[in-house]
Amino acid sequence: MEHHGWISLLPPLTAIVLALTTRRILISLFVGVVLGALLVRDGYPIAAGYTLVVEYLGGNLLNVDKLKAFAFTLSMGAMVGLITVTGGMRGLVERVLPWAKSRRGGQVLISLLGLAIFFDDYANMLLLGGTTRPLADRLKISREKLAFLIDSTAAPVAGLALVSTWVAVEIDYIGEGIGGLPAGFQLEGIELFLASIPFRFYPLWAILFVFLISGFERDFGPMLTAERKCLDEESSNDLLFAAPQEEAGVSSHWLNAALPILTTVAVVTWWLYYSGMQKVTADELEPTWANIFGNAGSYDALIYGALAGNAIALLMIPPQQVVPVATLLWGMFKGALAMTPALAILWLSGALAATTSGGDAGLGTGLYLAELTSGSIPLWLLPTVTFLVAAAMAFSTGTSWGTMGIVMPLAIPLTYNLMLDNGVSLETSPLLAAVVGTVLAGAIFGDHCSPLSDTTILSSQACGCNHIAHVNTQMPYAMTVGVASIVCGTLPVALGASVWVCHAVGAATLIAVVFFLGKRPSLK
């Protein structure tokens, strides 16, 4: 596959700069897509127009997995709308308030819930975003903080979990990298996957940072400003369509919200197991948890779970006669409608990702970035360089999975050959596992900083937060953890430091940052 050199960076960088300066994400994405079409077709307007409409915009809408993600998003919005107008959401909030009587308690509770929904990042964000929003509003936790808490416990948790929709993808990419090694190489993809977990400094420390910020109730930078504005009754709620509101005088019962939500979680988990087991049996694979959940039909599971949650709500709520059926259906419609801006952003971000892909219709942005670092790299810099390349690629393309798929097959053979050239033992050195871990970690880091990322988009929309406000407030926190991951993680571990010493030093560093830079929003 070919790339177009430095001009392949222009579409994503244009979209990112415009989004951050104008705060108009849809227009910014569209401009980036149009620029990409013009560049890939050498400026010919007719050919560029065809590529724009048919291959980028139209092709993205015909992607089956994308349509399933849209369906799940709309179904979750409808369920949140339904249980809101019928008072179930208020009842659930009142039920958990004894465990979250303060802003600190609320933030810790939301973070713990983020760990509980570990099997899929989309399910995590869309389940928790709508259901915890009333609790956050009650406790005066800003929408920016809510989006940060949920976004930072979505991909990091799913990427690390041994039972999740991410695991097979990650193992498959590692396997592709191993495929480029000599036939005598002994390790399997699952072995390198497990060995890489301690070296994934960014996702591990991002989760730690969430609990430090929540538990100590300290913030800094734009997040501190957002929290203080929230305490002063100013909100960043910027949904294009207003979220449904509870009907006046409705009696609330927490089961009207809890049962549909638990049904969704149960059906998603069951379908992941069922479909994964079918695939494992058909392919004659070992029925391990990683293989079962990693080969599951994740998008189907999400859709069936959301539909089951809606069905339970529609069966149990109308007989209670808490609201007229017309009001209930209107609440579902408004809940789904509130998610349509997220769908538009996902559509255009997917189209922009197509401009950066390889092949005839793409500019090969990832290939170009990978080629920049494929020369001679000092061995002690390799984990750091792969972390930064993966982060830059995810930031510019908005896709962590796409980044892993491009970087991993290049990083593993490169590391293997450099280790052999430098006389480093593959049996005693953890460097190969460290590089694998930094690829997976860097992809999530770049994803967290990018306004083009699907997870960043969904978390902001699910939480009712202005998308660019979410990016601006989350980025300093992500950068803090990212810098710590390099200074206390990738650099020292490549120089021979124990990975566990790195974790201890990294944790102490983040604690110091929160204490010395952070301030309590309530204290001006």
Coordinates of C-alpha atoms in Angstrom, one line a residue:
M1 CA 0.0 0.0 0.0
E2 CA 1.1 3.5 -0.8
H3 CA 0.9 6.7 1.2
H4 CA 0.8 10.4 0.1
G5 CA 3.5 11.7 2.3
W6 CA 3.1 14.7 4.6
I7 CA -0.1 15.8 2.8
S8 CA -1.8 12.8 4.3
L9 CA -1.8 14.6 7.6
L10 CA -3.7 17.6 6.3
P11 CA -7.3 16.3 6.5
P12 CA -7.2 15.2 10.1
L13 CA -5.1 18.1 11.3
T14 CA -7.5 20.6 9.5
A15 CA -10.5 19.0 11.2
I16 CA -8.8 19.0 14.6
V17 CA -7.6 22.6 14.4
L18 CA -11.0 23.9 13.1
A19 CA -12.9 21.9 15.8
L20 CA -10.8 23.3 18.6
T21 CA -10.9 26.9 17.3
T22 CA -14.5 27.2 16.0
R23 CA -16.1 24.6 18.4
R24 CA -18.2 23.5 15.4
I25 CA -17.4 19.8 15.2
L26 CA -19.7 18.8 12.4
I27 CA -18.5 21.6 10.0
S28 CA -14.9 20.9 10.9
L29 CA -15.2 17.2 10.2
F30 CA -17.0 17.9 6.9
V31 CA -14.2 20.3 5.8
G32 CA -11.6 17.6 6.6
V33 CA -13.5 15.0 4.6
V34 CA -13.9 17.3 1.6
L35 CA -10.2 18.2 1.8
G36 CA -9.3 14.5 1.9
A37 CA -11.4 13.7 -1.2
L38 CA -9.7 16.5 -3.1
L39 CA -6.2 15.4 -2.1
V40 CA -6.8 11.7 -2.8
R41 CA -8.1 12.6 -6.3
D42 CA -5.4 15.1 -7.0
G43 CA -7.7 18.1 -7.0
Y44 CA -10.1 16.9 -9.7
P45 CA -13.5 18.2 -8.5
I46 CA -15.7 15.6 -10.3
A47 CA -13.6 12.6 -9.1
A48 CA -13.3 14.1 -5.7
G49 CA -17.1 14.7 -5.5
Y50 CA -17.7 11.0 -6.4
T51 CA -15.3 9.8 -3.8
L52 CA -16.8 12.1 -1.2
V53 CA -20.4 11.1 -1.8
V54 CA -20.1 7.4 -2.7
E55 CA -16.9 6.1 -1.0
Y56 CA -16.7 8.3 2.1
L57 CA -20.2 9.5 3.1
G58 CA -22.2 6.7 1.4
G59 CA -19.8 3.9 2.1
N60 CA -19.7 4.8 5.8
L61 CA -23.5 4.5 6.0
L62 CA -23.4 1.1 4.3
N63 CA -21.0 -0.3 6.9
V64 CA -22.9 -2.9 8.8
D65 CA -21.0 -2.5 12.0
K66 CA -21.5 1.2 11.9
L67 CA -25.3 0.8 11.4
K68 CA -25.4 -1.6 14.3
A69 CA -23.6 1.0 16.5
F70 CA -26.1 3.6 15.3
A71 CA -29.0 1.3 16.2
F72 CA -27.6 0.6 19.7
T73 CA -27.1 4.3 20.3
L74 CA -30.6 5.1 19.4
S75 CA -32.1 2.2 21.4
M76 CA -30.1 3.3 24.5
G77 CA -31.3 6.9 24.0
A78 CA -34.9 5.7 23.8
M79 CA -34.6 3.6 26.9
V80 CA -33.1 6.5 28.9
G81 CA -35.9 8.7 27.7
L82 CA -38.5 6.2 28.7
I83 CA -37.3 5.6 32.2
T84 CA -36.8 9.3 32.7
V85 CA -40.3 10.5 31.8
T86 CA -41.8 7.8 34.0
G87 CA -39.8 8.8 37.1
G88 CA -37.7 5.7 37.2
M89 CA -34.5 7.7 36.8
R90 CA -35.3 9.9 39.7
G91 CA -36.2 6.9 41.8
L92 CA -32.8 5.2 41.0
V93 CA -31.0 8.4 41.9
E94 CA -32.8 8.7 45.2
R95 CA -31.9 5.0 45.8
V96 CA -28.2 5.5 45.4
L97 CA -28.0 8.8 47.1
P98 CA -27.2 7.2 50.5
W99 CA -24.0 6.0 48.9
A100 CA -23.3 9.3 47.2
K101 CA -24.3 12.1 49.5
S102 CA -21.5 14.4 48.5
R103 CA -19.8 15.4 45.3
R104 CA -16.8 13.2 46.3
G105 CA -19.1 10.2 46.9
G106 CA -20.9 10.7 43.6
Q107 CA -17.7 10.9 41.6
V108 CA -16.3 7.8 43.3
L109 CA -19.6 5.9 42.7
I110 CA -19.7 6.9 39.0
S111 CA -16.0 5.7 38.6
L112 CA -16.8 2.4 40.3
L113 CA -19.8 1.9 38.0
G114 CA -17.4 2.6 35.1
L115 CA -15.2 -0.4 36.3
A116 CA -18.3 -2.6 36.6
I117 CA -19.3 -2.2 32.9
F118 CA -16.0 -3.7 31.7
F119 CA -17.1 -5.8 28.8
D120 CA -17.5 -3.0 26.2
D121 CA -16.6 0.6 25.9
Y122 CA -19.7 1.7 24.0
A123 CA -22.0 -0.1 26.5
N124 CA -20.1 1.6 29.3
M125 CA -20.6 5.1 28.0
L126 CA -24.2 4.9 26.7
L127 CA -25.4 3.0 29.8
L128 CA -23.7 5.2 32.4
G129 CA -23.9 8.5 30.5
G130 CA -27.7 8.8 30.6
T131 CA -28.3 7.0 33.8
T132 CA -25.8 8.9 36.0
R133 CA -26.5 12.3 34.5
P134 CA -29.4 13.1 37.0
L135 CA -27.2 12.0 39.9
A136 CA -24.4 14.3 38.7
D137 CA -26.8 17.2 38.3
R138 CA -28.2 16.6 41.8
L139 CA -24.7 16.7 43.3
K140 CA -23.5 19.6 41.1
I141 CA -20.9 17.6 39.3
S142 CA -20.3 19.3 36.0
R143 CA -21.1 17.6 32.7
E144 CA -17.4 17.9 31.7
K145 CA -16.4 16.0 34.8
L146 CA -19.0 13.3 34.2
A147 CA -17.9 12.9 30.6
F148 CA -14.2 12.6 31.9
L149 CA -15.1 10.0 34.5
I150 CA -17.0 7.8 32.0
D151 CA -14.6 8.3 29.1
S152 CA -11.6 7.4 31.2
T153 CA -13.2 4.2 32.6
A154 CA -14.5 3.0 29.2
A155 CA -11.7 2.1 26.7
P156 CA -9.0 1.7 29.4
V157 CA -11.1 -0.8 31.2
A158 CA -12.3 -2.7 28.1
G159 CA -8.8 -2.7 26.7
L160 CA -7.4 -4.3 29.8
A161 CA -10.2 -6.7 30.7
L162 CA -9.6 -10.4 29.8
V163 CA -13.3 -10.7 29.1
S164 CA -14.4 -7.9 26.7
T165 CA -15.1 -7.1 23.1
W166 CA -11.6 -5.7 22.7
V167 CA -9.6 -8.8 23.6
A168 CA -9.8 -10.8 20.4
V169 CA -9.1 -7.7 18.3
E170 CA -5.9 -7.0 20.4
I171 CA -4.8 -10.6 20.3
D172 CA -5.4 -10.8 16.5
Y173 CA -3.3 -7.7 15.9
I174 CA -0.5 -9.1 18.0
G175 CA -0.8 -12.3 16.0
E176 CA -0.4 -10.4 12.8
G177 CA 2.8 -8.9 14.2
I178 CA 4.1 -12.4 15.2
G179 CA 3.3 -13.5 11.7
G180 CA 6.2 -11.3 10.5
L181 CA 8.7 -13.1 12.6
P182 CA 10.8 -16.2 11.8
A183 CA 9.1 -19.5 12.0
G184 CA 10.9 -20.6 15.2
F185 CA 9.3 -17.8 17.3
Q186 CA 7.6 -19.6 20.3
L187 CA 5.2 -17.1 21.8
E188 CA 1.5 -17.0 20.9
G189 CA -0.6 -13.9 20.6
I190 CA -2.5 -14.6 23.9
E191 CA 0.8 -15.0 25.7
L192 CA 2.2 -11.6 24.5
F193 CA -1.2 -10.0 25.3
L194 CA -1.0 -11.2 28.9
A195 CA 2.7 -10.3 29.2
S196 CA 2.0 -6.8 27.9
I197 CA -0.6 -5.9 30.6
P198 CA 1.9 -4.5 33.2
F199 CA 3.5 -2.4 30.5
R200 CA 0.3 -0.6 29.6
F201 CA 1.0 2.4 31.7
Y202 CA -1.4 4.8 30.2
P203 CA -4.7 2.9 30.7
L204 CA -3.7 1.6 34.1
W205 CA -2.7 5.0 35.3
A206 CA -5.7 6.8 33.7
I207 CA -8.0 4.6 35.8
L208 CA -5.8 5.4 38.9
F209 CA -6.0 9.1 38.0
V210 CA -9.8 9.0 37.9
F211 CA -10.0 7.8 41.4
L212 CA -7.3 10.3 42.6
I213 CA -9.3 13.2 41.1
S214 CA -12.6 11.8 42.5
G215 CA -11.4 10.6 45.9
F216 CA -9.4 13.8 46.8
E217 CA -12.0 16.0 45.0
R218 CA -9.3 18.2 43.5
D219 CA -9.1 19.5 40.0
F220 CA -6.9 21.8 37.9
G221 CA -6.9 23.5 34.5
P222 CA -10.1 23.8 32.5
M223 CA -11.8 21.1 34.6
L224 CA -11.4 23.3 37.7
T225 CA -13.1 26.2 35.9
A226 CA -15.9 23.9 34.6
E227 CA -16.5 22.5 38.1
R228 CA -16.7 26.0 39.6
K229 CA -19.1 27.2 36.9
C230 CA -21.3 24.2 37.7
L231 CA -21.3 25.2 41.4
D232 CA -22.3 28.7 40.3
E233 CA -25.3 27.3 38.4
E234 CA -23.7 27.5 35.0
S235 CA -23.9 24.3 32.8
S236 CA -22.2 23.2 29.6
N237 CA -25.3 21.3 28.5
D238 CA -25.2 21.8 24.8
L239 CA -27.4 19.1 23.3
L240 CA -28.8 20.0 19.9
F241 CA -32.1 18.4 21.0
A242 CA -33.2 18.6 24.6
A243 CA -33.2 15.4 26.6
P244 CA -36.6 14.3 27.8
Q245 CA -37.7 15.5 31.2
E246 CA -39.7 13.8 33.9
E247 CA -43.5 14.5 33.8
A248 CA -44.7 16.7 36.7
G249 CA -46.3 14.8 39.6
V250 CA -45.1 11.4 38.6
S251 CA -44.4 8.9 41.4
S252 CA -41.0 7.4 41.1
H253 CA -39.8 3.9 41.6
W254 CA -36.2 2.8 41.2
L255 CA -37.1 -0.6 39.7
N256 CA -38.6 1.2 36.7
A257 CA -35.0 2.2 35.8
A258 CA -33.0 -0.6 37.5
L259 CA -34.7 -3.6 35.8
P260 CA -34.4 -2.3 32.2
I261 CA -30.7 -1.4 32.8
L262 CA -29.9 -4.8 34.5
T263 CA -31.8 -6.6 31.7
T264 CA -29.6 -4.8 29.1
V265 CA -26.4 -5.7 30.9
A266 CA -27.6 -9.3 31.4
V267 CA -28.6 -9.8 27.7
V268 CA -25.4 -8.2 26.4
T269 CA -23.3 -10.5 28.6
W270 CA -25.3 -13.6 27.7
W271 CA -25.2 -12.9 24.0
L272 CA -21.5 -12.3 24.1
Y273 CA -21.0 -15.7 25.7
Y274 CA -23.5 -17.5 23.5
S275 CA -22.3 -16.1 20.1
G276 CA -18.7 -16.4 21.2
M277 CA -19.2 -20.0 22.2
Q278 CA -20.8 -20.8 18.8
K279 CA -17.8 -19.2 17.0
V280 CA -15.3 -21.0 19.2
T281 CA -17.0 -24.4 18.6
A282 CA -17.2 -23.8 14.8
D283 CA -13.6 -22.8 14.6
E284 CA -12.5 -25.6 17.0
L285 CA -10.7 -23.2 19.3
E286 CA -10.0 -23.7 23.0
P287 CA -13.0 -22.5 24.9
T288 CA -11.2 -20.1 27.2
W289 CA -12.9 -16.9 28.4
A290 CA -10.7 -14.8 26.2
N291 CA -11.5 -16.8 23.1
I292 CA -15.3 -16.9 23.9
F293 CA -15.8 -13.2 24.6
G294 CA -13.1 -12.2 22.0
N295 CA -14.9 -14.0 19.2
A296 CA -18.4 -12.8 20.2
G297 CA -20.7 -10.8 18.0
S298 CA -20.3 -7.6 20.1
Y299 CA -22.5 -5.3 18.0
D300 CA -25.4 -7.8 17.9
A301 CA -25.1 -8.3 21.6
L302 CA -25.4 -4.5 22.2
I303 CA -28.4 -4.2 20.0
Y304 CA -30.2 -7.2 21.5
G305 CA -29.4 -5.9 25.0
A306 CA -30.8 -2.5 24.3
L307 CA -33.9 -3.9 22.7
A308 CA -34.5 -6.2 25.6
G309 CA -34.1 -3.3 28.1
N310 CA -36.7 -1.3 26.1
A311 CA -39.0 -4.3 26.0
I312 CA -38.9 -4.9 29.7
A313 CA -39.6 -1.2 30.4
L314 CA -42.6 -1.2 27.9
L315 CA -44.0 -4.4 29.6
M316 CA -43.7 -3.3 33.2
I317 CA -44.4 0.5 33.1
P318 CA -47.7 0.9 31.2
P319 CA -49.7 -1.3 33.6
Q320 CA -48.6 1.0 36.5
Q321 CA -50.4 3.9 34.7
V322 CA -47.8 6.4 35.9
V323 CA -48.0 8.4 32.6
P324 CA -50.2 8.1 29.5
V325 CA -48.9 5.7 26.8
A326 CA -48.5 8.7 24.4
T327 CA -46.2 10.4 26.9
L328 CA -44.2 7.3 27.3
L329 CA -43.7 6.9 23.6
W330 CA -42.9 10.6 23.2
G331 CA -40.2 10.2 25.9
M332 CA -38.7 7.4 23.9
F333 CA -38.7 9.5 20.8
K334 CA -37.1 12.4 22.5
G335 CA -34.5 10.2 24.1
A336 CA -33.5 8.7 20.7
L337 CA -33.6 12.2 19.1
A338 CA -31.1 13.5 21.7
M339 CA -28.6 11.0 20.4
T340 CA -28.8 12.0 16.8
P341 CA -26.0 14.6 17.0
A342 CA -23.7 11.8 18.2
L343 CA -24.7 9.8 15.1
A344 CA -23.9 12.7 12.8
I345 CA -20.5 13.1 14.4
L346 CA -19.8 9.4 14.2
W347 CA -20.8 9.3 10.6
L348 CA -18.5 12.2 9.6
S349 CA -15.6 11.0 11.8
G350 CA -15.9 7.6 10.1
A351 CA -15.8 9.3 6.7
L352 CA -12.7 11.2 7.8
A353 CA -11.0 8.0 9.0
A354 CA -11.6 6.7 5.4
T355 CA -9.6 9.6 4.0
T356 CA -6.6 8.5 6.2
S357 CA -6.8 4.8 5.4
G358 CA -4.6 2.9 3.0
G359 CA -5.7 1.8 -0.5
D360 CA -7.0 3.7 -3.5
A361 CA -9.5 5.9 -1.7
G362 CA -7.2 6.8 1.2
L363 CA -4.1 8.9 1.8
G364 CA -2.3 6.3 4.0
T365 CA -1.8 8.6 7.0
G366 CA -1.0 5.7 9.3
L367 CA 1.5 4.2 6.9
Y368 CA 3.3 7.5 6.6
L369 CA 3.5 8.0 10.3
A370 CA 4.8 4.4 10.7
E371 CA 7.4 4.9 8.0
L372 CA 8.8 8.0 9.7
T373 CA 9.9 5.8 12.6
S374 CA 10.9 2.6 10.7
G375 CA 14.5 3.6 10.5
S376 CA 17.2 3.1 13.1
I377 CA 15.9 3.7 16.6
P378 CA 17.9 3.3 19.8
L379 CA 16.6 0.3 21.6
W380 CA 16.1 2.2 24.8
L381 CA 13.8 4.7 23.0
L382 CA 11.7 2.1 21.2
P383 CA 8.8 1.7 23.7
T384 CA 8.5 5.5 24.0
V385 CA 8.6 6.0 20.2
T386 CA 6.0 3.4 19.6
F387 CA 3.8 4.9 22.4
L388 CA 4.1 8.4 20.7
V389 CA 3.5 7.1 17.2
A390 CA 0.4 5.2 18.3
A391 CA -0.9 8.2 20.1
A392 CA -0.2 10.5 17.2
M393 CA -2.0 8.1 14.8
A394 CA -5.0 7.7 17.1
F395 CA -5.2 11.4 17.6
S396 CA -5.1 12.2 13.9
T397 CA -7.4 9.4 12.7
G398 CA -9.8 9.1 15.7
T399 CA -9.6 5.3 15.9
S400 CA -7.7 3.3 18.4
W401 CA -8.5 -0.1 16.8
G402 CA -7.3 1.2 13.4
T403 CA -4.1 2.5 15.0
M404 CA -3.4 -0.9 16.7
G405 CA -4.0 -2.7 13.4
I406 CA -1.4 -0.5 11.6
V407 CA 1.3 -0.1 14.2
M408 CA 1.3 -3.6 15.8
P409 CA 2.3 -5.6 12.7
L410 CA 5.2 -3.1 12.2
A411 CA 6.3 -2.7 15.8
I412 CA 6.7 -6.4 16.7
P413 CA 9.1 -7.3 13.8
L414 CA 11.0 -4.0 14.3
T415 CA 11.5 -4.7 18.0
Y416 CA 12.5 -8.4 17.4
N417 CA 15.1 -7.4 14.8
L418 CA 16.5 -4.6 16.9
M419 CA 16.8 -6.9 19.9
L420 CA 18.7 -9.5 17.8
D421 CA 21.0 -6.8 16.3
N422 CA 21.9 -5.5 19.8
G423 CA 22.4 -8.9 21.3
V424 CA 19.4 -8.6 23.7
S425 CA 17.9 -11.9 24.8
L426 CA 14.3 -12.5 23.9
E427 CA 13.9 -14.9 26.8
T428 CA 15.2 -12.6 29.6
S429 CA 14.3 -9.1 28.3
P430 CA 10.7 -7.7 28.7
L431 CA 11.2 -5.3 25.8
L432 CA 9.0 -7.0 23.3
A433 CA 6.1 -7.2 25.8
A434 CA 6.8 -3.6 26.7
V435 CA 6.5 -2.5 23.0
V436 CA 3.3 -4.4 22.6
G437 CA 1.9 -2.8 25.7
T438 CA 2.9 0.7 24.6
V439 CA 1.2 0.3 21.2
L440 CA -2.1 -0.6 22.9
A441 CA -1.7 2.1 25.5
G442 CA -0.7 4.8 23.0
A443 CA -3.7 4.1 20.9
I444 CA -6.0 4.8 23.9
F445 CA -4.0 7.9 24.9
G446 CA -4.4 9.4 21.4
D447 CA -8.0 8.4 21.4
H448 CA -8.6 10.3 24.7
C449 CA -7.1 13.5 23.3
S450 CA -8.8 13.5 19.9
P451 CA -12.0 15.3 19.1
L452 CA -12.4 12.9 16.2
S453 CA -12.6 9.8 18.4
D454 CA -15.8 7.8 18.5
T455 CA -15.5 7.2 22.2
T456 CA -14.8 10.9 23.0
I457 CA -17.9 11.7 20.9
L458 CA -20.2 9.2 22.5
S459 CA -19.1 10.0 26.1
S460 CA -19.7 13.7 25.6
Q461 CA -23.1 13.2 23.9
A462 CA -24.3 10.5 26.4
C463 CA -23.4 12.9 29.3
G464 CA -25.1 15.9 27.7
C465 CA -21.8 17.8 27.5
N466 CA -20.6 20.1 24.8
H467 CA -18.2 18.0 22.7
I468 CA -15.4 20.5 22.5
A469 CA -15.8 21.4 26.2
H470 CA -15.2 17.7 26.9
V471 CA -12.1 17.6 24.8
N472 CA -10.7 20.8 26.3
T473 CA -11.2 19.7 29.9
Q474 CA -10.1 16.0 29.4
M475 CA -7.0 16.7 27.4
P476 CA -4.9 18.2 30.2
Y477 CA -5.7 15.2 32.4
A478 CA -4.9 12.8 29.6
M479 CA -1.7 14.6 28.8
T480 CA -0.7 14.5 32.5
V481 CA -1.1 10.8 32.6
G482 CA 0.6 10.4 29.2
V483 CA 3.7 12.4 30.2
A484 CA 3.9 10.4 33.4
S485 CA 3.6 7.2 31.4
I486 CA 6.7 8.2 29.4
V487 CA 8.8 9.7 32.2
C488 CA 8.0 7.1 34.9
G489 CA 7.1 4.2 32.6
T490 CA 8.3 3.6 29.1
L491 CA 11.7 5.3 29.4
P492 CA 12.9 3.7 32.7
V493 CA 11.5 0.2 31.9
A494 CA 13.4 0.2 28.6
L495 CA 16.6 1.1 30.5
G496 CA 16.2 -1.9 32.8
A497 CA 14.0 -0.7 35.7
S498 CA 11.5 -3.1 37.2
V499 CA 8.0 -2.5 35.9
W500 CA 6.6 -2.7 39.4
V501 CA 9.0 0.0 40.6
C502 CA 7.8 2.1 37.6
H503 CA 4.2 1.6 38.7
A504 CA 5.1 2.7 42.3
V505 CA 6.9 5.8 41.1
G506 CA 4.2 6.6 38.6
A507 CA 1.5 6.4 41.2
A508 CA 3.4 8.6 43.6
T509 CA 4.0 11.1 40.8
L510 CA 0.3 11.3 40.0
I511 CA -0.7 11.7 43.7
A512 CA 1.8 14.6 43.9
V513 CA 0.4 16.2 40.8
V514 CA -3.2 16.0 42.1
F515 CA -2.1 17.5 45.5
F516 CA 0.2 20.2 44.3
L517 CA -1.7 21.3 41.2
G518 CA -5.3 20.4 42.2
K519 CA -7.6 22.6 44.1
R520 CA -11.0 22.0 45.5
P521 CA -13.7 23.6 43.3
S522 CA -15.7 24.7 46.3
L523 CA -12.7 26.7 47.6
K524 CA -12.1 29.8 45.6

